[in-house]
PDB file of C-alpha atoms and ligand atoms in Angstrom:
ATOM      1  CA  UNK A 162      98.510 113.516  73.843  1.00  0.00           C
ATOM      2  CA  UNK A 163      96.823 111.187  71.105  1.00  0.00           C
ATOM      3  CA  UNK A 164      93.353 110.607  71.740  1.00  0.00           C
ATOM      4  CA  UNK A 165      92.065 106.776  70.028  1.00  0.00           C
ATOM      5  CA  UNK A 166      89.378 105.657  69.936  1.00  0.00           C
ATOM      6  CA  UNK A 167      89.387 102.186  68.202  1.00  0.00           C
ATOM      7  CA  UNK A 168      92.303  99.214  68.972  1.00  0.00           C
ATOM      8  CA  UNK A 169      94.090 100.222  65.454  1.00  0.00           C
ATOM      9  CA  UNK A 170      94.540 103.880  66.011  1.00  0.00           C
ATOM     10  CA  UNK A 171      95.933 102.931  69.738  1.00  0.00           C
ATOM     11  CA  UNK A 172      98.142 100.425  68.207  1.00  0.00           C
ATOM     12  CA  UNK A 173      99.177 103.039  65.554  1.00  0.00           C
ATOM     13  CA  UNK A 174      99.902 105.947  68.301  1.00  0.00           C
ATOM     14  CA  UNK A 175     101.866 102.992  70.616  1.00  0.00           C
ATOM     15  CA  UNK A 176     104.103 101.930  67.708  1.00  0.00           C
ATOM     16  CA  UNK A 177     104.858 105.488  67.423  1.00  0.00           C
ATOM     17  CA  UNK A 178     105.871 105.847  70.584  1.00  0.00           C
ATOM     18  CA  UNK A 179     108.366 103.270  70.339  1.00  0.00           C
ATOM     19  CA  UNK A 180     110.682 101.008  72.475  1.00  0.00           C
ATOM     20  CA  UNK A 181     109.874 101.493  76.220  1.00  0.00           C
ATOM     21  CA  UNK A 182     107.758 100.234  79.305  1.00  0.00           C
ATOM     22  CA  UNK A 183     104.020 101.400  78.783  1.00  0.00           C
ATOM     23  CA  UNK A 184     101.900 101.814  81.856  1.00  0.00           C
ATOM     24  CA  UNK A 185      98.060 101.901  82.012  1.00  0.00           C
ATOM     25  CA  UNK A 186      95.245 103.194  83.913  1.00  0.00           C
ATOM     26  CA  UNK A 187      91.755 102.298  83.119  1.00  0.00           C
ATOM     27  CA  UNK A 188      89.184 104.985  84.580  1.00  0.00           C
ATOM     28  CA  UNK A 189      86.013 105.537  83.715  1.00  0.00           C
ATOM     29  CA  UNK A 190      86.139 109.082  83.327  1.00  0.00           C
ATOM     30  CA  UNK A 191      84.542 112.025  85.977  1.00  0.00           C
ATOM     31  CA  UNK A 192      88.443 112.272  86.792  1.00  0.00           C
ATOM     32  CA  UNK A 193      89.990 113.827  90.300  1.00  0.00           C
ATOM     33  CA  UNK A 194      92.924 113.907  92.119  1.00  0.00           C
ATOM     34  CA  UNK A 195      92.838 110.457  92.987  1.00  0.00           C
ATOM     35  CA  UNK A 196      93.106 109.297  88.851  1.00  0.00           C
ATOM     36  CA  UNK A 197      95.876 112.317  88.675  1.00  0.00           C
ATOM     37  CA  UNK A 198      98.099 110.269  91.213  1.00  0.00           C
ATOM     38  CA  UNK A 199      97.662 107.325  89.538  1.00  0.00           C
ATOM     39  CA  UNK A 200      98.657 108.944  86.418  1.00  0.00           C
ATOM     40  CA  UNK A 201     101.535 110.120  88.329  1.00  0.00           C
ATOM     41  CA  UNK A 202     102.601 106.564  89.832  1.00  0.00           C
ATOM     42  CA  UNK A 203     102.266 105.228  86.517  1.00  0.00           C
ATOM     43  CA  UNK A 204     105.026 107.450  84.722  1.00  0.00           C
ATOM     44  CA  UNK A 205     107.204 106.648  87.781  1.00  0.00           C
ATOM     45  CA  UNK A 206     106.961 102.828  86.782  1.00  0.00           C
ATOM     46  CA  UNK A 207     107.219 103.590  82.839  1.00  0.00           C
ATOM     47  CA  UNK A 208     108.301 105.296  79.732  1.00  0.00           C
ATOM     48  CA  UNK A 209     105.256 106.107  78.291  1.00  0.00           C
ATOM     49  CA  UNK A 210     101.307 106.146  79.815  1.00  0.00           C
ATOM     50  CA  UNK A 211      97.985 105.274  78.263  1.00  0.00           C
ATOM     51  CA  UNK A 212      94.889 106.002  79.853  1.00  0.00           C
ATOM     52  CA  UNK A 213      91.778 104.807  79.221  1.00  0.00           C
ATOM     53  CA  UNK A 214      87.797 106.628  79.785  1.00  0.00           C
ATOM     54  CA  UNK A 215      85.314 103.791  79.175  1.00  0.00           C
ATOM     55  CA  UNK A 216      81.628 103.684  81.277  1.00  0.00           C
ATOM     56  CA  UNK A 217      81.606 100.016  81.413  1.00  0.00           C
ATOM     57  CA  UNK A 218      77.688  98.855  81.246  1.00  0.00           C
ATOM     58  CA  UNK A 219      78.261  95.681  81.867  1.00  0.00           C
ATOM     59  CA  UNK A 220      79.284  96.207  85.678  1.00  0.00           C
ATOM     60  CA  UNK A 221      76.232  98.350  86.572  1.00  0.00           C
ATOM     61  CA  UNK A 222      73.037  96.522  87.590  1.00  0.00           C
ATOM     62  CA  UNK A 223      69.634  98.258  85.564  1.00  0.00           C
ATOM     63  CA  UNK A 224      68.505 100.194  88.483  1.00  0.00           C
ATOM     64  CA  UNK A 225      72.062 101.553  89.590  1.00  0.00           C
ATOM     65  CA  UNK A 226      73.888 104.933  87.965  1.00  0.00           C
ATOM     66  CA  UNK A 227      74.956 103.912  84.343  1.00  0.00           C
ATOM     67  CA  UNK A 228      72.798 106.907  82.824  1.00  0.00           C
ATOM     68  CA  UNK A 229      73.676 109.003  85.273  1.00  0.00           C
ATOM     69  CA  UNK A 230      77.046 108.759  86.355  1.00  0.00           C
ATOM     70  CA  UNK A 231      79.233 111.408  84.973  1.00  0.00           C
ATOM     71  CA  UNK A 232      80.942 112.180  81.883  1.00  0.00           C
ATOM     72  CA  UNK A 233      83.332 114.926  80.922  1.00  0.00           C
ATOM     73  CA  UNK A 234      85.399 113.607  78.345  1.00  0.00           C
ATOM     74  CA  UNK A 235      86.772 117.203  77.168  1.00  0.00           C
ATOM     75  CA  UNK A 236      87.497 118.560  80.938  1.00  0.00           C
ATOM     76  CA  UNK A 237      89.031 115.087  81.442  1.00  0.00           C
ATOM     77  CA  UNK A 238      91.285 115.099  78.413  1.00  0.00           C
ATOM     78  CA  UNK A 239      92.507 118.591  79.125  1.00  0.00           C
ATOM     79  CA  UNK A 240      93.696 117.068  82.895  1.00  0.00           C
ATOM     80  CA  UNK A 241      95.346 114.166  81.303  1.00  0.00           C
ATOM     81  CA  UNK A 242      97.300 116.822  78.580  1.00  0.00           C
ATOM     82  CA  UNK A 243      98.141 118.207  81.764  1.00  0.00           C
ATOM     83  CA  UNK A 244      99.823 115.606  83.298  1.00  0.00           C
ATOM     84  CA  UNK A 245     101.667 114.896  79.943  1.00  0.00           C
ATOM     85  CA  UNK A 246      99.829 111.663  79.649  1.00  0.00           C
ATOM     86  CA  UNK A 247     100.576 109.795  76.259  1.00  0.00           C
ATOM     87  CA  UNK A 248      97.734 108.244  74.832  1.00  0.00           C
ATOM     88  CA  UNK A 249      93.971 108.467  75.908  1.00  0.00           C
ATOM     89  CA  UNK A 250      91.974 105.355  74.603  1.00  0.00           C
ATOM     90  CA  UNK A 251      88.129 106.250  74.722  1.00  0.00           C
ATOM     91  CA  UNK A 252      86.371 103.233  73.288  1.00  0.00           C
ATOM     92  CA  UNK A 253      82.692 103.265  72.750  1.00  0.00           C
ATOM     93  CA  UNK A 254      80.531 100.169  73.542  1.00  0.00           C
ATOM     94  CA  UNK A 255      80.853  98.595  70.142  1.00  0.00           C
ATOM     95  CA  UNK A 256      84.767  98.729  70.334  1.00  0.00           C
ATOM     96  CA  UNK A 257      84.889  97.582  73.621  1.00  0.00           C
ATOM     97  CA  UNK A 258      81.834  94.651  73.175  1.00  0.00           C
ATOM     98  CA  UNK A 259      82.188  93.820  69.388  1.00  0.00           C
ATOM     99  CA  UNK A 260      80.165  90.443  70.009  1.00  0.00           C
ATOM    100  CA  UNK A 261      77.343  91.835  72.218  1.00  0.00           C
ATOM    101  CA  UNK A 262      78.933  90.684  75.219  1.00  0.00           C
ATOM    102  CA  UNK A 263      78.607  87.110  74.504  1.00  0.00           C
ATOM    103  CA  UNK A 264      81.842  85.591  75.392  1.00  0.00           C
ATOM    104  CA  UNK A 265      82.731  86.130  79.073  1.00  0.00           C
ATOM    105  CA  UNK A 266      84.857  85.429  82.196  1.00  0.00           C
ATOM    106  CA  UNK A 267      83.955  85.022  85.407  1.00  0.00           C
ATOM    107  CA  UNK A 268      85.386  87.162  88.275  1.00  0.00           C
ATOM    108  CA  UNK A 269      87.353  84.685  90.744  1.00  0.00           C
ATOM    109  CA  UNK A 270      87.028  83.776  94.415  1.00  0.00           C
ATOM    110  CA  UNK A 271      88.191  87.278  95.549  1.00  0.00           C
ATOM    111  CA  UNK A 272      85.030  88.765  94.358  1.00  0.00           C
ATOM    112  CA  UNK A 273      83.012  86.769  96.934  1.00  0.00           C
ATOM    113  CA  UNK A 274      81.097  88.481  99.516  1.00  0.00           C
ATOM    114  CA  UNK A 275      81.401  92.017 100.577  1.00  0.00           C
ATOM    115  CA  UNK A 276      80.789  94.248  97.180  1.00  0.00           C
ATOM    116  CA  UNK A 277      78.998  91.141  95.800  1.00  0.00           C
ATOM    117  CA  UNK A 278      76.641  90.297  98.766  1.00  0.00           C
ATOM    118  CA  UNK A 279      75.064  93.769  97.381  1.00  0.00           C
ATOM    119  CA  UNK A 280      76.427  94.271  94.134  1.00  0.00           C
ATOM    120  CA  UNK A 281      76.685  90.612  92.593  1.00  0.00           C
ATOM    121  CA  UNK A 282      77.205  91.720  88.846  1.00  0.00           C
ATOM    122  CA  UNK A 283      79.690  93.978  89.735  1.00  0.00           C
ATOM    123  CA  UNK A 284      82.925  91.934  89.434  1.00  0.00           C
ATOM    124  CA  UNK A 285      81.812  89.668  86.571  1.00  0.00           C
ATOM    125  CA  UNK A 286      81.564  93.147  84.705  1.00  0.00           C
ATOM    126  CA  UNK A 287      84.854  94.638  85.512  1.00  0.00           C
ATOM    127  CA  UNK A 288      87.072  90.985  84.948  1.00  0.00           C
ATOM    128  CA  UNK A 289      85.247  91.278  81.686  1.00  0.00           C
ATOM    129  CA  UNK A 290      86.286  94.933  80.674  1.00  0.00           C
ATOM    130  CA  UNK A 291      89.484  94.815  82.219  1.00  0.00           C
ATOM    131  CA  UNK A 292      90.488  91.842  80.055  1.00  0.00           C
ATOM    132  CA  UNK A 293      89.193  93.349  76.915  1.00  0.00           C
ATOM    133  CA  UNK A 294      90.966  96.693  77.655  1.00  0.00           C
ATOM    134  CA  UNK A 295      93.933  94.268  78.877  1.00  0.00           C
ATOM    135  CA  UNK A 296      94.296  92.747  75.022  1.00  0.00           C
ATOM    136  CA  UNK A 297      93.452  96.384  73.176  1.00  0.00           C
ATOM    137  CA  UNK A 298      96.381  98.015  75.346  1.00  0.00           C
ATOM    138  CA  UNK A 299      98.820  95.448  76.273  1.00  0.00           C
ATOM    139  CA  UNK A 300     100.603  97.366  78.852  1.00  0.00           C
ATOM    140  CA  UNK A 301     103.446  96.083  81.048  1.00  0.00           C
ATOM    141  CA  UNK A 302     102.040  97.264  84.111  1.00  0.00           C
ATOM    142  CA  UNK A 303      98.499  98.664  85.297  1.00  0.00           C
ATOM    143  CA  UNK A 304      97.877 100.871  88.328  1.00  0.00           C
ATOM    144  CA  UNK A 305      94.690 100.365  90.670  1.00  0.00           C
ATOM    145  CA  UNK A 306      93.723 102.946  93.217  1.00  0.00           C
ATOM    146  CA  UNK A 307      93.217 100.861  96.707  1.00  0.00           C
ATOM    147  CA  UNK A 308      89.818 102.336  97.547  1.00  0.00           C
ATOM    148  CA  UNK A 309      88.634  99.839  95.328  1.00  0.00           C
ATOM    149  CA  UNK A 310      90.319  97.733  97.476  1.00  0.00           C
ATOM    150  CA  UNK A 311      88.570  94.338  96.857  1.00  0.00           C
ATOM    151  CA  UNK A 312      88.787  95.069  92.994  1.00  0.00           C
ATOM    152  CA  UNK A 313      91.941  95.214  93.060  1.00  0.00           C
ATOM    153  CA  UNK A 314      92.755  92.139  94.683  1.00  0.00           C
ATOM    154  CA  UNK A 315      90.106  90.539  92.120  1.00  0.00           C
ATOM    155  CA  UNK A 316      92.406  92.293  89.316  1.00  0.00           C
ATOM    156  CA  UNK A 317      95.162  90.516  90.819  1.00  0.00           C
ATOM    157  CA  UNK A 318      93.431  87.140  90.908  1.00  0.00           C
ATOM    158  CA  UNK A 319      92.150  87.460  87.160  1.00  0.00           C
ATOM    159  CA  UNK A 320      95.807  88.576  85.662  1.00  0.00           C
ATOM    160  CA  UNK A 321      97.721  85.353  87.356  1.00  0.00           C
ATOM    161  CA  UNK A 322      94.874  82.843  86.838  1.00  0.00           C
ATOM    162  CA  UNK A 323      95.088  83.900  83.155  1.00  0.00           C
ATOM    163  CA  UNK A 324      98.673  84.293  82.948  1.00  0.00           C
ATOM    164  CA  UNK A 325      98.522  88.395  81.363  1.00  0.00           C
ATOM    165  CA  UNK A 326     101.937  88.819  82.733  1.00  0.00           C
ATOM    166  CA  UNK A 327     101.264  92.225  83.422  1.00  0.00           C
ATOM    167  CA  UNK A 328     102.264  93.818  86.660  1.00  0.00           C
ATOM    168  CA  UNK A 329      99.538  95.369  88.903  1.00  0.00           C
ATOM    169  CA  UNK A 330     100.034  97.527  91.462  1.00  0.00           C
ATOM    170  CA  UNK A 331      97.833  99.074  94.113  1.00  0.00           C
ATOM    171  CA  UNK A 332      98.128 102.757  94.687  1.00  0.00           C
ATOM    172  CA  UNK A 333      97.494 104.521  97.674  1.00  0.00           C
ATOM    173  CA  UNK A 334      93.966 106.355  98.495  1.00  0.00           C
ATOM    174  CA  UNK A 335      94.181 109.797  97.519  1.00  0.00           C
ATOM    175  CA  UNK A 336      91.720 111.637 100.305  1.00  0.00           C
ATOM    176  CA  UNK A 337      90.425 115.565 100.719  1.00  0.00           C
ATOM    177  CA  UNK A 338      91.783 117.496 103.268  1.00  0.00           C
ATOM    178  CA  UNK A 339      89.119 115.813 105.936  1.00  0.00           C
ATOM    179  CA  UNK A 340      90.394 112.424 104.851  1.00  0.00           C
ATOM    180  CA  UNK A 341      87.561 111.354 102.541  1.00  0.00           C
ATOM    181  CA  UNK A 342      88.711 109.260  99.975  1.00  0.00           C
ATOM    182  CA  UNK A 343      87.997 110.639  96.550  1.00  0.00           C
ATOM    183  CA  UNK A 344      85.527 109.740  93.957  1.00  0.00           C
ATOM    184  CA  UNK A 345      83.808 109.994  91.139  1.00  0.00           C
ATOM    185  CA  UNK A 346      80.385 109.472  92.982  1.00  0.00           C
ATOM    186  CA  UNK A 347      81.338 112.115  95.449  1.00  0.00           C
ATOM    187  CA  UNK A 348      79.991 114.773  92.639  1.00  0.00           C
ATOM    188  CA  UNK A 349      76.705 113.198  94.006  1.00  0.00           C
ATOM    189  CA  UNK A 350      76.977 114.169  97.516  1.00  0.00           C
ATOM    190  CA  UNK A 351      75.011 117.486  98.669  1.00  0.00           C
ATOM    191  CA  UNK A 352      76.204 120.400 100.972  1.00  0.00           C
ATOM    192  CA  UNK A 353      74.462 118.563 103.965  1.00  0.00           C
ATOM    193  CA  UNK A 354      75.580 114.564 103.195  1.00  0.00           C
ATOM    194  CA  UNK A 355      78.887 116.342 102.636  1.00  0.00           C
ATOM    195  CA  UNK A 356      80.392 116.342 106.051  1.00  0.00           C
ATOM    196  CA  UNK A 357      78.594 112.739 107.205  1.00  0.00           C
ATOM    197  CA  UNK A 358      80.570 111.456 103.953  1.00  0.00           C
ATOM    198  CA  UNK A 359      83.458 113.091 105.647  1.00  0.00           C
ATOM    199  CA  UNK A 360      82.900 110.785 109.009  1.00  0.00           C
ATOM    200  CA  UNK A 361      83.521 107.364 107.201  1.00  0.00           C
ATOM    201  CA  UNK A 362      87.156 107.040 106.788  1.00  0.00           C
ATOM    202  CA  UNK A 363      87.028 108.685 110.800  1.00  0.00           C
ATOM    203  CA  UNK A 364      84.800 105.677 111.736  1.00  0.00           C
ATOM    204  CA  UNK A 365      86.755 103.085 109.746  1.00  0.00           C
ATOM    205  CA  UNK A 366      89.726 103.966 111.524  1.00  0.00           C
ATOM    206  CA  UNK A 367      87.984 103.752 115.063  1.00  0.00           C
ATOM    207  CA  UNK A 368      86.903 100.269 113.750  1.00  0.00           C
ATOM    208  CA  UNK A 369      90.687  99.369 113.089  1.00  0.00           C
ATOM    209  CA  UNK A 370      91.525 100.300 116.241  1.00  0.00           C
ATOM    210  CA  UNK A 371      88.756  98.418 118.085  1.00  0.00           C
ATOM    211  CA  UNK A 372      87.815  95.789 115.916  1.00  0.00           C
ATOM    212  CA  UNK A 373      84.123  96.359 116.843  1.00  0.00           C
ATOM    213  CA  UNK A 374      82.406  96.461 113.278  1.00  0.00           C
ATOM    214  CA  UNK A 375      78.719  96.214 114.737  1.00  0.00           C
ATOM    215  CA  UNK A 376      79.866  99.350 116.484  1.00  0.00           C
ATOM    216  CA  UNK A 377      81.301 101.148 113.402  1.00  0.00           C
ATOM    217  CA  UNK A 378      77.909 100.387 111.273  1.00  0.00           C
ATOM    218  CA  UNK A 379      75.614 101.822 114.614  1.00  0.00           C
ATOM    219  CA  UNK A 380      78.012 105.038 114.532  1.00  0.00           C
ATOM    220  CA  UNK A 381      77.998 105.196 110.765  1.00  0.00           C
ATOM    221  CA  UNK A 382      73.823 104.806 110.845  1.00  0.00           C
ATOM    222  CA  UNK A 383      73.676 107.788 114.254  1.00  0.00           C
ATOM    223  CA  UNK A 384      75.854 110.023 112.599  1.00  0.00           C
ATOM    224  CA  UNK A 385      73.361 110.281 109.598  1.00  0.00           C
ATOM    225  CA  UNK A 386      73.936 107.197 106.716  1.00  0.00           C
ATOM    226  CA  UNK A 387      70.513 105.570 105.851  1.00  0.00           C
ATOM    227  CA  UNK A 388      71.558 102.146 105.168  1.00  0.00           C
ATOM    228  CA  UNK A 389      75.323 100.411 105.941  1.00  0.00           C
ATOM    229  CA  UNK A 390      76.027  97.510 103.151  1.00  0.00           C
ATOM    230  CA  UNK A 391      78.821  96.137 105.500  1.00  0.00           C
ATOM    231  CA  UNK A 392      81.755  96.827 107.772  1.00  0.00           C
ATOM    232  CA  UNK A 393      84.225  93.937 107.455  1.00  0.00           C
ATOM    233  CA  UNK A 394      87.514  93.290 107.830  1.00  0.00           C
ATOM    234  CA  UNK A 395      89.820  90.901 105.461  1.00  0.00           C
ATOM    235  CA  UNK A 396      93.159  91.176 103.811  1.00  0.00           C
ATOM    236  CA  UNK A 397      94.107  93.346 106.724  1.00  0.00           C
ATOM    237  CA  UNK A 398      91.701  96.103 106.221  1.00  0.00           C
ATOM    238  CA  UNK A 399      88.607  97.414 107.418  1.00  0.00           C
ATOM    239  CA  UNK A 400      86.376  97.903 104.699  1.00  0.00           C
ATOM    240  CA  UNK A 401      83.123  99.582 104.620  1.00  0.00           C
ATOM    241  CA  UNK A 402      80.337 100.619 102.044  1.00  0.00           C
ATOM    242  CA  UNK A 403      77.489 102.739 103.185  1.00  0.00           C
ATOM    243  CA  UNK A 404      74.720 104.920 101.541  1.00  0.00           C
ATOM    244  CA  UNK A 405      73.712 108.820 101.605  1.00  0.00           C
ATOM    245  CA  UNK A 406      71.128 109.319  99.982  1.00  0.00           C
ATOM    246  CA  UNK A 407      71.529 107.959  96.578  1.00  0.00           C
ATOM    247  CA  UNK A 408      75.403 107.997  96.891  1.00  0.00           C
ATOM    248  CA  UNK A 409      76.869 104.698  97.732  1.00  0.00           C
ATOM    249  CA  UNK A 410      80.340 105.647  99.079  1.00  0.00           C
ATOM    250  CA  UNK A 411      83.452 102.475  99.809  1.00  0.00           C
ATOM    251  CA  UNK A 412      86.568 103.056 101.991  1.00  0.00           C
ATOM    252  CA  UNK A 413      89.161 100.919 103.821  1.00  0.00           C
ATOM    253  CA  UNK A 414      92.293 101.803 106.003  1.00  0.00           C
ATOM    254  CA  UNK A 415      94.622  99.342 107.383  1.00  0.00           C
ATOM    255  CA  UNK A 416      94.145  96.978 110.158  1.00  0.00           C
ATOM    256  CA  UNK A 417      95.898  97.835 113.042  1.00  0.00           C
TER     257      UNK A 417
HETATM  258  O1  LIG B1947      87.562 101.301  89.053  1.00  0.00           O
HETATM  259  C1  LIG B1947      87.038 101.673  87.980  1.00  0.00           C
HETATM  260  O2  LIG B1947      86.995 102.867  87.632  1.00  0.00           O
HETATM  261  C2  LIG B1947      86.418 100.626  87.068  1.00  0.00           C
HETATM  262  O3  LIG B1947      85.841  99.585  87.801  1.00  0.00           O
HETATM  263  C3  LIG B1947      87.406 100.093  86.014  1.00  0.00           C
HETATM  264  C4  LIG B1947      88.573  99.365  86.660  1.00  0.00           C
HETATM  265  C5  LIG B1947      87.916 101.228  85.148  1.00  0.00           C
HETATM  266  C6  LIG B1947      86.690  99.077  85.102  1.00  0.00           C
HETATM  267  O4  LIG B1947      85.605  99.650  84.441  1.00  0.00           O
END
């Protein structure tokens, strides 16, 4: 696996790779299971597969977990070597924001509500570092874990209103044994927020089945969450976001 870290040397190490469908998946890094099976979807759908580690600043507000959130980039290389992945781009900010971040684009009209009502500088921030790392690794296709669900469709949005012509697709949730969809931000969670965390895919579920949301966020606040951003439905899921602690966890299932 080629490690580059500015656009030339990945442009260098793609050439070399030759003729061929590339795939991407941009991550920022603290990898799990979840980023292994889109790895693994990825070199399903292509010949060769970049992937990229970037903490993008620009989609964290100043009082959320930029400085905090975690970085391994040796352990994660080693799991990407593992999974015989071709090329791992790790930009730093100056690579990825060579003008100081003053041209921009503007996330579309998936990003409204839900993740924005709390989070509204999240989705300007990852349309803008998604298109940058769009351009730097020009792949034919780029895979999206669903948990993210509403980023995804956002993705979606951005690549056909600017005509990228690259393929997204949406890859399934990758969950722990108790169903709790993985994460990077699940590193956060303590021994005792552990098992609540464990409760909100359970709850979601319940939600599908009933359709009472103001009943999922009172079960999700009894069974030991301090604050519930939002239980919603749209684009046939039930999504939720809820806090432990510090932790901010997101999930969806299907609608039934
Ligand atoms: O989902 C993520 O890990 C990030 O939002 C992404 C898509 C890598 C952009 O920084």
């Amino acid at each position: 696996m080629k490690i580059a870290r500015t656009i030339e040397d990945l442009s260098t190490y793609k050439k070399e790779l030759g003729e061929g469908k590339f795939a991407y998946v941009p991550t920022m890094g603290a990898l799990h299971e979840g980023h292994l099976s889109l790895v693994q979807l990825a070199k399903e759908k292509a010949d060769h597969v970049i992937v990229s580690i970037f903490v993008n600043p620009t989609q964290f507000a100043p009082h959320e977990d930029f400085d905090s959130y975690p970085r391994m980039e040796e352990k994660d290389a080693r799991m990407l070597e593992e999974e015989e992945v071709d090329i791992l781009f790790v930009p730093n900010e100056s690579v990825m924001y060579p003008d100081g971040k003053n041209s921009t684009i503007k996330a579309g009209d998936a990003a409204e509500g839900l993740e924005t009502t709390f989070r509204p500088h999240f989705f300007d921030g990852v349309v803008n570092i998604v298109s940058r790392l769009f351009w730097a690794v020009k792949p034919d296709v780029a895979i999206f874990g669903q948990k993210d669900f509403q980023q995804l469709q956002v993705i979606i949005q951005m690549v056909e209103d600017q005509n990228m012509g690259i393929e997204i697709i949406g890859a399934p949730i990758a969950r722990d044994e108790s169903g709790l969809a993985l994460s990077s931000r699940n590193l956060y969670l303590s021994a005792e927020e552990l098992p609540i965390a464990r409760q909100l895919n359970v709850i979601l579920r319940e939600a599908a089945k009933t359709g009472n949301l103001e009943e999922a966020e009172q079960k999700l606040l009894g069974i030991g969450f301090d604050k519930v951003d939002y239980v919603a439905s749209r684009w046939n899921r039930i999504l939720g976001a809820a806090w432990l602690g510090k932790t901010r966890l997101i999930d969806n299932v299907a609608s039934e």
